[in-house]
Amino acid sequence: DKQDYDVVVVGSGGAGFSAAIEAAEAGKKVVIIEKMPTVGGNTLISGGEMNAPGNWVQKKLGITGDSVESYYEDTMKGGDNLGDPKLVHLMAENALASAEWLRDEVKVEFLEDQLFQFGGHSYKRALIPVGHTGQEVITKLKKKAEAAGVKILVDTKADELLQDNSGKVTGVAATYKENQEVKFTAKDAVILTTGGFGSNVKMRKEYNPEYDERYMSTDTEGTTGDGIVMAENVGAALTNMESIQTYPIANPKTGVISLLADTRFDGAILVNQEGQRFVEELERRDVISEAILAQTGGYTYQLWNDDIDGISKTKAAHEDEYDELIKDKLLVKADTLEEAAEFFDIDPEALKATVEKVNEYAKTGDDKDFHHRGGLVSLEKGPYYIEKAIPSVHHTMGGLVINQETEVLDEAGKAIPGLYAAGELTGVIQGSNRLGGNAITDIITFGRIAGKTAGKL
Ligand code: ADP
């Protein structure tokens, strides 16, 4: 079986849809092939928050001072300055336009009066889609892609890239439903948007033995690095592959990310089995994860109260997760701190002493122990929520080397003709550590650039 297109997009996360829409709107005949039975990838199951400095919600909330430069610097610093400065700047400059595109063209609805300040960011700058997940983003992207005439094929796994005699990438060899071979020819471009390799333990270990089977992953099972391997097989350079990020607050039974625990961005604290705080709650993910693993048992408890939930509203947004955690005894709602402590066998006096200090620091605005950058929030009043959590592999920062046009480069820094890439499988944006809310900005921005580049061919 053979199917002919101008542009073949591999992978249907946020990057793939953005690329496909732009290419189709530029007049190209476009297909997205997706190996899983449903579209969306990790974009779908993520919180969906998106950093955009100078955004409309900041204006509404009276948050001033944020800028492209500040966002650029936070991102560079957050990744230990390993990101490519030009590309990080390109993302920072385009972040707001990408968010406006999602809002105005794709019709993604963002909350009008709430933002997140993820770890490592100097401002509250992350827009939150309704429902607090990527579901809203993917649902609307899919609708837009269909309206633009993009063909979407699920259960279709790309196996390898096809090349002509000159080395130009001319298409993709794929398998439909595990047994039917299909060739997709791409007259102009193949755009790889297959995401990272967080679910591929073998590949994780190959590049960083630390992240072996001891770690579960927050990622979908399709997150196996296929695009990275396919591109490497046609000579693409890889970079930064050892940089693998754990998400600090995940379900100890399943490894799934805890979105309920996004209360952390509004003042929830982290304590260990001894009832002590041990890290700044708005630190970078890698710092928090390492700190958690150094505690008794390698886990943490996150504690917050109803006042904080009133700001975050995560309980209403993530009811299913809430119920599941309660059922699995990984979360409890308690009227008093004693009750909360006893549920998890924490010394009640120690927890109370910790919380008293937090309350004092909340009043003075000065967290003398960990310098909480958002300012601590008083935990004087119950009811309380306390949740047990572990770090889980979440994002792979490394991958393909691309340039400002999203061309995939070889070891010599030369573009491989016909091959483009965007999203988590690229390795040059997030450095050694991706900050929260940066994936959506990255994938939408570079996905669109890839689609526009292909649109001009
Ligand atoms: P990004 O955030 O970069 O857009 P996602 O993880 O959201 O990445 O999406 C990547 C998508 O690519 C997933 O839906 C995944 O199932 C899909 N995918 C991964 N490998 C292949 C492959 N070999 N063929 C087709 N689709 C793939």
Short mmCIF file of C-alpha atoms and ligand atoms in Angstrom, two decimals:
data_model
loop_
_atom_site.label_atom_id
_atom_site.label_comp_id
_atom_site.label_asym_id
_atom_site.label_seq_id
_atom_site.Cartn_x
_atom_site.Cartn_y
_atom_site.Cartn_z
CA ASP A 1 0.00 0.00 0.00
CA LYS A 2 1.31 3.45 -0.91
CA GLN A 3 -0.13 6.86 -0.15
CA ASP A 4 1.16 10.16 -1.54
CA TYR A 5 1.30 13.46 0.34
CA ASP A 6 3.23 16.71 0.31
CA VAL A 7 3.92 16.59 4.01
CA VAL A 8 3.96 13.58 6.35
CA VAL A 9 3.79 14.39 10.05
CA VAL A 10 4.74 11.54 12.41
CA GLY A 11 3.07 11.77 15.84
CA SER A 12 -0.12 13.49 16.93
CA GLY A 13 0.85 15.44 20.06
CA GLY A 14 0.81 19.21 20.26
CA ALA A 15 3.84 19.55 18.00
CA GLY A 16 2.43 17.28 15.30
CA PHE A 17 -0.96 18.97 15.17
CA SER A 18 0.55 22.46 15.11
CA ALA A 19 2.87 21.51 12.24
CA ALA A 20 0.10 19.80 10.30
CA ILE A 21 -2.31 22.71 10.64
CA GLU A 22 0.23 25.28 9.45
CA ALA A 23 1.34 23.16 6.50
CA ALA A 24 -2.25 22.43 5.47
CA GLU A 25 -3.21 26.09 5.73
CA ALA A 26 -0.29 26.87 3.45
CA GLY A 27 -1.94 24.64 0.86
CA LYS A 28 -0.13 21.36 1.37
CA LYS A 29 -1.65 17.91 1.32
CA VAL A 30 -0.88 16.67 4.82
CA VAL A 31 -1.21 13.43 6.76
CA ILE A 32 -0.56 12.80 10.45
CA ILE A 33 0.30 9.23 11.30
CA GLU A 34 -0.08 8.14 14.93
CA LYS A 35 0.92 4.73 16.22
CA MET A 36 -1.48 4.65 19.15
CA PRO A 37 -5.25 4.03 18.77
CA THR A 38 -5.93 7.61 19.90
CA VAL A 39 -4.32 10.95 19.21
CA GLY A 40 -2.73 13.33 21.68
CA GLY A 41 0.39 11.75 23.16
CA ASN A 42 1.74 13.24 26.33
CA THR A 43 0.29 16.59 25.39
CA LEU A 44 -3.15 15.12 26.07
CA ILE A 45 -2.36 13.81 29.54
CA SER A 46 -0.27 16.79 30.61
CA GLY A 47 -1.57 19.69 32.66
CA GLY A 48 -1.59 21.66 29.41
CA GLU A 49 -0.26 24.84 31.01
CA MET A 50 1.67 27.17 28.73
CA ASN A 51 4.15 29.89 29.58
CA ALA A 52 3.66 33.15 27.76
CA PRO A 53 5.28 36.31 29.11
CA GLY A 54 3.12 39.43 28.84
CA ASN A 55 -0.08 37.45 28.40
CA TRP A 56 -3.61 38.75 28.75
CA VAL A 57 -4.29 37.05 32.09
CA GLN A 58 -1.21 38.69 33.60
CA LYS A 59 -2.65 42.03 32.47
CA LYS A 60 -6.00 41.21 34.02
CA LEU A 61 -4.43 40.14 37.32
CA GLY A 62 -2.17 43.20 37.41
CA ILE A 63 1.06 41.21 37.11
CA THR A 64 3.60 43.60 35.65
CA GLY A 65 7.28 43.39 34.82
CA ASP A 66 7.37 40.11 32.94
CA SER A 67 9.13 40.12 29.59
CA VAL A 68 10.53 37.98 26.79
CA GLU A 69 13.99 38.55 28.26
CA SER A 70 12.98 37.40 31.74
CA TYR A 71 11.36 34.27 30.32
CA TYR A 72 14.40 33.62 28.14
CA GLU A 73 16.73 33.96 31.12
CA ASP A 74 14.62 31.72 33.37
CA THR A 75 14.55 29.03 30.69
CA MET A 76 18.28 29.20 29.99
CA LYS A 77 19.15 29.18 33.66
CA GLY A 78 16.65 26.41 34.41
CA GLY A 79 18.43 24.25 31.84
CA ASP A 80 21.93 25.07 33.13
CA ASN A 81 22.55 27.19 30.02
CA LEU A 82 22.71 24.10 27.84
CA GLY A 83 19.88 25.20 25.56
CA ASP A 84 20.77 26.77 22.22
CA PRO A 85 20.49 30.50 23.00
CA LYS A 86 19.13 31.34 19.53
CA LEU A 87 16.41 28.74 19.69
CA VAL A 88 15.47 29.49 23.27
CA HIS A 89 15.17 33.13 22.30
CA LEU A 90 13.01 32.18 19.35
CA MET A 91 10.70 30.30 21.70
CA ALA A 92 10.57 33.18 24.18
CA GLU A 93 9.83 35.74 21.45
CA ASN A 94 7.08 33.60 19.96
CA ALA A 95 5.52 32.33 23.18
CA LEU A 96 2.77 34.92 23.38
CA ALA A 97 1.97 34.64 19.66
CA SER A 98 1.73 30.86 20.04
CA ALA A 99 -0.68 31.25 22.95
CA GLU A 100 -2.74 33.79 21.02
CA TRP A 101 -2.82 31.44 18.05
CA LEU A 102 -4.16 28.67 20.27
CA ARG A 103 -6.74 31.06 21.73
CA ASP A 104 -7.84 32.88 18.58
CA GLU A 105 -7.34 30.40 15.74
CA VAL A 106 -7.58 27.01 17.42
CA LYS A 107 -10.19 28.25 19.94
CA VAL A 108 -8.53 26.78 22.98
CA GLU A 109 -10.17 28.18 26.08
CA PHE A 110 -7.84 29.33 28.82
CA LEU A 111 -8.90 30.31 32.33
CA GLU A 112 -9.40 34.06 32.42
CA ASP A 113 -8.33 34.74 35.98
CA GLN A 114 -5.73 32.17 37.00
CA LEU A 115 -2.09 31.49 36.16
CA PHE A 116 0.55 29.09 37.45
CA GLN A 117 4.04 29.99 38.51
CA PHE A 118 5.96 26.82 37.94
CA GLY A 119 9.32 26.13 39.55
CA GLY A 120 12.21 28.20 38.23
CA HIS A 121 10.02 30.99 36.83
CA SER A 122 10.29 34.59 38.00
CA TYR A 123 6.61 35.35 37.33
CA LYS A 124 3.22 33.73 37.25
CA ARG A 125 3.17 33.32 33.49
CA ALA A 126 1.61 29.94 32.68
CA LEU A 127 -1.83 30.03 31.09
CA ILE A 128 -4.14 27.21 32.17
CA PRO A 129 -6.54 25.56 29.69
CA VAL A 130 -10.05 24.87 31.00
CA GLY A 131 -10.08 21.56 32.83
CA HIS A 132 -6.42 22.00 33.78
CA THR A 133 -5.28 19.36 31.28
CA GLY A 134 -4.07 19.00 27.71
CA GLN A 135 -7.43 17.53 26.74
CA GLU A 136 -8.73 20.97 25.83
CA VAL A 137 -5.64 21.68 23.72
CA ILE A 138 -5.69 18.39 21.82
CA THR A 139 -9.47 18.35 21.29
CA LYS A 140 -9.34 21.78 19.69
CA LEU A 141 -6.17 21.12 17.69
CA LYS A 142 -7.74 17.99 16.25
CA LYS A 143 -10.86 19.87 15.27
CA LYS A 144 -8.80 22.59 13.63
CA ALA A 145 -6.63 20.07 11.80
CA GLU A 146 -9.67 18.28 10.42
CA ALA A 147 -11.16 21.58 9.30
CA ALA A 148 -7.87 22.38 7.55
CA GLY A 149 -8.11 19.11 5.62
CA VAL A 150 -5.40 17.19 7.45
CA LYS A 151 -5.79 13.43 7.17
CA ILE A 152 -5.31 11.74 10.56
CA LEU A 153 -4.44 8.03 10.69
CA VAL A 154 -4.21 6.24 14.04
CA ASP A 155 -2.83 2.73 14.68
CA THR A 156 -0.17 3.61 12.13
CA LYS A 157 3.40 3.32 13.32
CA ALA A 158 6.30 4.87 11.45
CA ASP A 159 9.16 2.37 11.25
CA GLU A 160 11.77 4.07 9.14
CA LEU A 161 12.50 7.05 6.95
CA LEU A 162 12.72 6.58 3.19
CA GLN A 163 15.45 8.35 1.23
CA ASP A 164 16.24 8.84 -2.43
CA ASN A 165 19.70 8.36 -3.92
CA SER A 166 20.77 11.88 -2.96
CA GLY A 167 19.93 11.24 0.68
CA LYS A 168 16.80 13.42 0.69
CA VAL A 169 14.13 12.08 2.99
CA THR A 170 11.18 11.25 0.75
CA GLY A 171 8.73 9.49 3.01
CA VAL A 172 8.04 7.02 5.76
CA ALA A 173 7.67 3.25 5.87
CA ALA A 174 4.93 2.43 8.36
CA THR A 175 2.90 -0.43 9.77
CA TYR A 176 -0.85 -0.29 10.15
CA LYS A 177 -2.29 -2.34 13.04
CA GLU A 178 0.94 -4.25 13.50
CA ASN A 179 0.73 -6.22 10.29
CA GLN A 180 -0.01 -4.12 7.23
CA GLU A 181 2.84 -2.29 5.58
CA VAL A 182 2.11 1.18 4.25
CA LYS A 183 4.45 3.58 2.46
CA PHE A 184 3.79 7.28 2.84
CA THR A 185 5.57 9.44 0.33
CA ALA A 186 6.31 13.05 1.20
CA LYS A 187 6.95 15.29 -1.80
CA ASP A 188 8.15 18.18 0.37
CA ALA A 189 8.80 17.20 3.97
CA VAL A 190 8.66 14.61 6.69
CA ILE A 191 8.11 16.27 10.05
CA LEU A 192 8.99 14.14 13.08
CA THR A 193 6.96 14.98 16.20
CA THR A 194 7.08 11.66 18.03
CA GLY A 195 7.85 12.97 21.51
CA GLY A 196 10.52 11.78 23.93
CA PHE A 197 11.66 8.38 25.23
CA GLY A 198 10.55 8.44 28.88
CA SER A 199 8.68 5.12 28.57
CA ASN A 200 11.59 3.32 26.94
CA VAL A 201 13.60 1.93 29.87
CA LYS A 202 16.22 0.37 27.60
CA MET A 203 16.88 3.66 25.83
CA ARG A 204 16.89 5.55 29.14
CA LYS A 205 19.53 3.23 30.51
CA GLU A 206 21.58 3.44 27.33
CA TYR A 207 21.93 7.20 27.76
CA ASN A 208 21.75 7.53 31.52
CA PRO A 209 22.01 4.38 33.66
CA GLU A 210 20.58 6.26 36.64
CA TYR A 211 17.05 6.11 35.14
CA ASP A 212 16.61 2.35 35.13
CA GLU A 213 13.59 0.23 36.02
CA ARG A 214 13.55 1.67 39.52
CA TYR A 215 11.70 4.61 37.99
CA MET A 216 8.20 4.51 36.65
CA SER A 217 7.16 7.12 34.09
CA THR A 218 4.42 9.70 33.80
CA ASP A 219 4.50 9.22 30.02
CA THR A 220 2.16 7.40 27.66
CA GLU A 221 3.40 4.00 26.53
CA GLY A 222 4.02 5.37 23.04
CA THR A 223 6.81 7.59 24.36
CA THR A 224 9.61 5.35 23.16
CA GLY A 225 11.96 7.63 21.23
CA ASP A 226 11.05 6.26 17.78
CA GLY A 227 11.63 9.54 15.95
CA ILE A 228 15.03 10.01 17.53
CA VAL A 229 16.11 6.54 16.43
CA MET A 230 14.66 6.90 12.91
CA ALA A 231 16.46 10.20 12.40
CA GLU A 232 19.70 8.88 13.85
CA ASN A 233 19.53 6.08 11.29
CA VAL A 234 19.68 8.64 8.47
CA GLY A 235 22.60 10.50 10.03
CA ALA A 236 20.98 12.98 12.44
CA ALA A 237 23.07 14.25 15.33
CA LEU A 238 21.82 13.66 18.85
CA THR A 239 22.51 15.91 21.78
CA ASN A 240 21.91 16.14 25.50
CA MET A 241 20.55 12.59 25.62
CA GLU A 242 21.61 12.00 29.21
CA SER A 243 19.29 14.77 30.46
CA ILE A 244 16.24 12.94 31.72
CA GLN A 245 13.79 14.71 33.98
CA THR A 246 11.72 13.24 36.75
CA TYR A 247 8.51 14.91 37.83
CA PRO A 248 8.79 15.20 41.60
CA ILE A 249 5.17 14.61 42.54
CA ALA A 250 3.75 11.43 41.03
CA ASN A 251 1.62 8.51 42.19
CA PRO A 252 3.79 5.99 44.10
CA LYS A 253 1.74 3.08 42.75
CA THR A 254 1.49 3.98 39.07
CA GLY A 255 4.07 6.68 38.37
CA VAL A 256 1.34 8.89 36.92
CA ILE A 257 1.79 12.64 37.35
CA SER A 258 -0.28 14.19 40.13
CA LEU A 259 -2.14 17.17 38.75
CA LEU A 260 -4.17 17.38 41.96
CA ALA A 261 -0.88 18.33 43.60
CA ASP A 262 -0.58 21.44 41.45
CA THR A 263 -1.58 23.13 44.72
CA ARG A 264 2.20 23.17 45.18
CA PHE A 265 2.29 26.26 42.96
CA ASP A 266 -0.05 28.08 45.32
CA GLY A 267 1.53 27.27 48.66
CA ALA A 268 1.33 23.55 49.41
CA ILE A 269 4.41 22.39 51.29
CA LEU A 270 6.52 19.25 51.05
CA VAL A 271 7.53 17.32 54.16
CA ASN A 272 9.35 14.06 54.77
CA GLN A 273 8.42 11.11 56.97
CA GLU A 274 9.87 13.05 59.91
CA GLY A 275 7.42 15.88 59.27
CA GLN A 276 10.16 18.32 58.19
CA ARG A 277 10.35 20.50 55.11
CA PHE A 278 13.50 19.73 53.13
CA VAL A 279 13.42 21.76 49.90
CA GLU A 280 11.94 24.94 48.44
CA GLU A 281 8.64 23.83 46.93
CA LEU A 282 9.14 26.03 43.85
CA GLU A 283 12.62 24.78 43.11
CA ARG A 284 13.43 23.16 39.76
CA ARG A 285 12.02 19.69 39.25
CA ASP A 286 15.41 18.01 39.27
CA VAL A 287 16.38 19.66 42.54
CA ILE A 288 13.11 18.68 44.23
CA SER A 289 13.26 15.12 42.88
CA GLU A 290 16.80 14.63 44.12
CA ALA A 291 15.88 16.07 47.49
CA ILE A 292 12.90 13.69 47.75
CA LEU A 293 15.01 10.66 46.89
CA ALA A 294 17.43 11.64 49.64
CA GLN A 295 14.66 11.47 52.29
CA THR A 296 13.61 8.44 54.30
CA GLY A 297 12.02 5.94 51.91
CA GLY A 298 12.61 8.17 48.88
CA TYR A 299 9.14 9.72 48.98
CA THR A 300 7.50 12.92 50.17
CA TYR A 301 4.20 14.13 51.51
CA GLN A 302 2.55 17.21 50.10
CA LEU A 303 0.38 19.15 52.53
CA TRP A 304 -2.14 21.89 51.81
CA ASN A 305 -5.44 23.18 53.09
CA ASP A 306 -8.80 24.25 51.70
CA ASP A 307 -7.67 27.87 51.41
CA ILE A 308 -4.92 26.82 49.02
CA ASP A 309 -7.27 24.59 47.07
CA GLY A 310 -9.52 27.62 46.79
CA ILE A 311 -6.74 29.34 44.85
CA SER A 312 -5.59 26.36 42.79
CA LYS A 313 -9.00 24.75 42.31
CA THR A 314 -7.30 21.46 41.50
CA LYS A 315 -9.75 19.34 43.50
CA ALA A 316 -12.62 20.38 41.26
CA ALA A 317 -10.47 20.03 38.15
CA HIS A 318 -9.12 16.55 38.98
CA GLU A 319 -11.94 14.74 40.76
CA ASP A 320 -11.06 11.34 39.31
CA GLU A 321 -7.50 11.56 40.50
CA TYR A 322 -8.70 12.72 43.91
CA ASP A 323 -11.03 9.74 44.29
CA GLU A 324 -8.40 7.28 43.13
CA LEU A 325 -5.79 8.58 45.56
CA ILE A 326 -8.26 8.45 48.46
CA LYS A 327 -9.22 4.91 47.53
CA ASP A 328 -5.56 3.84 47.35
CA LYS A 329 -4.84 5.53 50.70
CA LEU A 330 -2.28 7.82 49.11
CA LEU A 331 -4.25 10.91 50.09
CA VAL A 332 -6.35 11.86 53.06
CA LYS A 333 -8.54 14.81 53.90
CA ALA A 334 -8.27 15.62 57.60
CA ASP A 335 -9.80 18.26 59.86
CA THR A 336 -6.67 18.63 61.95
CA LEU A 337 -2.93 18.33 61.44
CA GLU A 338 -2.79 15.53 64.04
CA GLU A 339 -5.21 13.49 62.01
CA ALA A 340 -3.29 14.19 58.79
CA ALA A 341 -0.01 13.19 60.42
CA GLU A 342 -1.35 10.03 62.02
CA PHE A 343 -2.77 8.72 58.76
CA PHE A 344 0.78 8.46 57.41
CA ASP A 345 2.50 7.68 60.69
CA ILE A 346 4.23 11.07 60.87
CA ASP A 347 5.00 12.45 64.32
CA PRO A 348 2.11 14.92 64.86
CA GLU A 349 4.18 17.25 67.02
CA ALA A 350 6.90 17.48 64.39
CA LEU A 351 4.38 18.26 61.64
CA LYS A 352 2.68 20.86 63.82
CA ALA A 353 6.01 22.52 64.56
CA THR A 354 6.81 22.64 60.82
CA VAL A 355 3.44 24.15 60.00
CA GLU A 356 3.76 26.73 62.78
CA LYS A 357 6.98 27.93 61.20
CA VAL A 358 5.33 28.05 57.77
CA ASN A 359 2.50 30.14 59.23
CA GLU A 360 4.98 32.55 60.72
CA TYR A 361 6.94 32.83 57.46
CA ALA A 362 3.65 33.37 55.63
CA LYS A 363 2.97 36.35 57.89
CA THR A 364 6.42 37.91 57.63
CA GLY A 365 6.76 37.06 53.94
CA ASP A 366 10.20 35.65 54.67
CA ASP A 367 10.72 31.89 54.48
CA LYS A 368 13.87 31.75 56.57
CA ASP A 369 14.41 28.05 55.87
CA PHE A 370 14.01 27.64 52.10
CA HIS A 371 13.24 31.11 50.69
CA HIS A 372 10.03 30.07 48.95
CA ARG A 373 9.94 32.37 45.93
CA GLY A 374 6.15 32.56 45.72
CA GLY A 375 5.80 33.44 49.39
CA LEU A 376 4.41 30.79 51.73
CA VAL A 377 0.70 30.63 52.50
CA SER A 378 -0.73 30.20 55.99
CA LEU A 379 -1.77 26.66 56.87
CA GLU A 380 -3.45 27.71 60.11
CA LYS A 381 -6.89 26.59 59.06
CA GLY A 382 -8.07 23.08 58.20
CA PRO A 383 -9.34 20.98 56.65
CA TYR A 384 -6.06 19.64 55.33
CA TYR A 385 -5.02 17.40 52.47
CA ILE A 386 -1.91 15.30 52.68
CA GLU A 387 -0.70 13.22 49.74
CA LYS A 388 2.15 10.75 49.39
CA ALA A 389 4.28 11.10 46.25
CA ILE A 390 7.43 9.97 44.48
CA PRO A 391 9.44 11.27 41.51
CA SER A 392 8.70 9.63 38.15
CA VAL A 393 10.42 9.97 34.76
CA HIS A 394 8.60 12.74 32.93
CA HIS A 395 10.49 14.44 30.14
CA THR A 396 13.55 13.69 28.08
CA MET A 397 15.32 16.93 27.28
CA GLY A 398 17.75 15.46 24.76
CA GLY A 399 17.19 14.51 21.15
CA LEU A 400 17.61 15.86 17.64
CA VAL A 401 19.52 18.99 16.75
CA ILE A 402 17.37 21.42 14.78
CA ASN A 403 17.95 24.93 13.49
CA GLN A 404 15.64 27.94 13.43
CA GLU A 405 13.71 26.48 10.50
CA THR A 406 13.38 23.13 12.36
CA GLU A 407 15.59 21.41 9.81
CA VAL A 408 17.20 18.31 11.33
CA LEU A 409 20.99 18.60 11.35
CA ASP A 410 23.65 15.95 10.97
CA GLU A 411 26.90 15.68 12.93
CA ALA A 412 28.54 18.21 10.64
CA GLY A 413 25.74 20.72 11.30
CA LYS A 414 24.31 20.26 7.82
CA ALA A 415 20.57 19.97 7.24
CA ILE A 416 19.31 16.56 6.19
CA PRO A 417 17.18 17.40 3.12
CA GLY A 418 13.47 16.79 3.54
CA LEU A 419 13.62 16.13 7.29
CA TYR A 420 12.17 18.42 9.99
CA ALA A 421 11.44 17.95 13.67
CA ALA A 422 9.68 19.72 16.54
CA GLY A 423 8.62 18.97 20.09
CA GLU A 424 10.00 16.79 22.82
CA LEU A 425 12.17 14.75 20.45
CA THR A 426 14.37 17.77 19.81
CA GLY A 427 17.25 18.28 22.21
CA VAL A 428 18.30 21.89 21.91
CA ILE A 429 15.69 23.98 23.72
CA GLN A 430 15.28 22.87 27.33
CA GLY A 431 18.94 22.25 28.21
CA SER A 432 19.54 19.89 31.12
CA ASN A 433 16.17 20.56 32.73
CA ARG A 434 12.82 21.71 31.34
CA LEU A 435 10.86 24.19 33.43
CA GLY A 436 7.16 23.58 34.05
CA GLY A 437 4.84 25.05 31.43
CA ASN A 438 7.65 25.12 28.85
CA ALA A 439 6.74 22.00 26.91
CA ILE A 440 3.52 23.40 25.46
CA THR A 441 5.22 26.66 24.54
CA ASP A 442 8.04 24.70 22.87
CA ILE A 443 5.90 22.23 20.95
CA ILE A 444 3.34 24.73 19.69
CA THR A 445 5.98 27.28 18.69
CA PHE A 446 8.34 24.90 16.92
CA GLY A 447 5.52 22.75 15.58
CA ARG A 448 4.12 25.82 13.86
CA ILE A 449 7.54 26.82 12.54
CA ALA A 450 7.99 23.32 11.11
CA GLY A 451 4.59 23.49 9.42
CA LYS A 452 5.25 26.95 8.00
CA THR A 453 8.69 25.93 6.76
CA ALA A 454 7.19 22.91 5.02
CA GLY A 455 4.41 25.12 3.71
CA LYS A 456 6.93 27.20 1.77
CA LEU A 457 8.60 24.25 0.03
P1 ADP B 1 5.09 16.47 21.69
O1 ADP B 1 4.85 17.03 23.05
O2 ADP B 1 6.49 16.64 21.23
O3 ADP B 1 4.05 16.89 20.70
P2 ADP B 1 3.70 14.00 22.43
O4 ADP B 1 4.24 13.00 23.37
O5 ADP B 1 2.59 14.87 22.90
O6 ADP B 1 4.95 14.87 21.88
O7 ADP B 1 3.20 13.28 21.11
C1 ADP B 1 3.99 12.37 20.40
C2 ADP B 1 3.09 11.39 19.66
O8 ADP B 1 3.84 10.65 18.71
C3 ADP B 1 2.41 10.39 20.57
O9 ADP B 1 1.02 10.41 20.36
C4 ADP B 1 3.04 9.06 20.16
O10 ADP B 1 2.17 7.95 20.32
C5 ADP B 1 3.36 9.31 18.70
N1 ADP B 1 4.40 8.42 18.17
C6 ADP B 1 5.55 8.03 18.78
N2 ADP B 1 6.26 7.20 17.98
C7 ADP B 1 5.56 7.06 16.83
C8 ADP B 1 5.76 6.31 15.62
N3 ADP B 1 6.82 5.52 15.43
N4 ADP B 1 4.82 6.40 14.65
C9 ADP B 1 3.70 7.16 14.82
N5 ADP B 1 3.46 7.87 15.94
C10 ADP B 1 4.37 7.84 16.94
#
